[in-house]
Coordinates of C-alpha atoms in Angstrom, one line a residue:
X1 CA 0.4 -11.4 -8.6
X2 CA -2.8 -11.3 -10.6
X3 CA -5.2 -14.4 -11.4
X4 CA -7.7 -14.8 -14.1
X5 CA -9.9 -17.6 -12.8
X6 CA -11.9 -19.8 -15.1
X7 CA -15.5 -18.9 -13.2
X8 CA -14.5 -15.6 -14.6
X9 CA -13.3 -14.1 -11.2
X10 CA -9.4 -12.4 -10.7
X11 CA -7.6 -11.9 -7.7
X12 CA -5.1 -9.3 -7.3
X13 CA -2.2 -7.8 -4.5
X14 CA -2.6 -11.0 -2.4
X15 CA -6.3 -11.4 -2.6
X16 CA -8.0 -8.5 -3.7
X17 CA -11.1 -9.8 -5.5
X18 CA -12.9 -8.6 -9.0
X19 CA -15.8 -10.9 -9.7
X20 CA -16.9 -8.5 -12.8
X21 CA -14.7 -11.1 -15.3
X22 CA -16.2 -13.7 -18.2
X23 CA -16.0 -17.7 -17.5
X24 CA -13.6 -19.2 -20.2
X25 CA -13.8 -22.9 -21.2
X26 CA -11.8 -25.3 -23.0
X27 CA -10.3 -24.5 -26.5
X28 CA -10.7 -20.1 -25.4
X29 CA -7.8 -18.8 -25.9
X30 CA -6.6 -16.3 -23.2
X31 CA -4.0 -13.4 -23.5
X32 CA -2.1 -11.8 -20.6
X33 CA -0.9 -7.7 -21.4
X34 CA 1.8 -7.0 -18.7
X35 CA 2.9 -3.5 -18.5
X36 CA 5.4 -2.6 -16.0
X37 CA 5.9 0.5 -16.8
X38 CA 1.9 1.0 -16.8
X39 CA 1.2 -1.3 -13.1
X40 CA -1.2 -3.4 -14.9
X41 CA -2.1 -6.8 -16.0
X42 CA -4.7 -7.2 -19.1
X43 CA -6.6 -10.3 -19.5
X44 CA -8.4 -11.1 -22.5
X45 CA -10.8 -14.1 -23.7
X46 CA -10.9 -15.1 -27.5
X47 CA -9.0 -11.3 -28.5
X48 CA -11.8 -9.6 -25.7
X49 CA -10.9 -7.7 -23.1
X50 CA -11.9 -9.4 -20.0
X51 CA -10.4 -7.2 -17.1
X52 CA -7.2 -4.4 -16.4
X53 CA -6.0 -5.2 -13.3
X54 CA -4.2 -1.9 -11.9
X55 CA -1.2 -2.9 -9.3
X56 CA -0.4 -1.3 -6.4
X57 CA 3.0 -0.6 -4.7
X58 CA 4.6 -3.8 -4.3
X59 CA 5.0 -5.2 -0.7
X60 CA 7.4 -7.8 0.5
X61 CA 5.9 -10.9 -0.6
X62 CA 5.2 -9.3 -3.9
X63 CA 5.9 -12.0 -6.7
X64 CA 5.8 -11.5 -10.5
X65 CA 3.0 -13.9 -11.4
X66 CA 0.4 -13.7 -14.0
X67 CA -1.5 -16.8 -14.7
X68 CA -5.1 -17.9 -16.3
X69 CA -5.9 -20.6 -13.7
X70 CA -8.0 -23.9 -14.4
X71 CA -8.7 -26.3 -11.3
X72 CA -10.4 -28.5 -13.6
X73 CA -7.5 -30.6 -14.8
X74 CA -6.8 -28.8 -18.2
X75 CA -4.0 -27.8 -20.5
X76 CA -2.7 -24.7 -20.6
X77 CA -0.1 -24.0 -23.1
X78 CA 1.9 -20.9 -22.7
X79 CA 2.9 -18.6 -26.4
X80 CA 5.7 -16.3 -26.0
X81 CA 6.8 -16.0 -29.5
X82 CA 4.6 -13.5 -31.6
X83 CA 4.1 -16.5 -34.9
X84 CA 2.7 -18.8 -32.1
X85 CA -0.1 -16.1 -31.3
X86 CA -3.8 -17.0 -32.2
X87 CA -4.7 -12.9 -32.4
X88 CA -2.8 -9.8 -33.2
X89 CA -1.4 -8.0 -30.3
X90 CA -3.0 -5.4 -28.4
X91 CA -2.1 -1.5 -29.9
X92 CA 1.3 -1.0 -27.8
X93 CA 2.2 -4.8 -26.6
X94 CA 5.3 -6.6 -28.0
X95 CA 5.8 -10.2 -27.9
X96 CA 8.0 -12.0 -25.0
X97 CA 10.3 -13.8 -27.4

């Protein structure tokens, strides 16, 4: 499971801490790069990379999450299909459609 938290902080392999990310705020748009075949999780702020998040061997309770996170009561509105995308994808990503 990785986290991009909106201080700017991601948690990784159940709790594994990176504090080196970027606060977002409302109307940033945030994009999530899952590679399995790689074992990472990108996370970028307005079309910037904001962290790679390299996984580890899954353990037991290993679940499949990605997720910007917002304690703060917003929206958050999830684009799988590549017309609904605000930026071009990364070199080598294809849409989830």
């Amino acid at each position: 499971m990785a986290v991009y938290r909106k201080n700017g902080q991601s948690f990784y392999d159940g709790g594994n801490f990176n504090a080196g990310g970027s606060a977002w705020s409302a109307g940033d748009v945030i994009g999530v790069v899952v590679s399995h075949t790689g074992a990472f999780v990108r996370f970028y702020r307005n079309n910037t990379l904001i962290t790679t998040i390299t996984a580890t061997a899954p353990g037991a309770n290993s679940k499949p999450a990605y997720w910007a996170e917002t304690n703060m009561g917003g929206v958050v509105t999830l684009r799988t299909k590549l017309a609904e995308f605000s930026y071009a994808l990364p070199a080598g990503s294809s849409a989830w459609e």
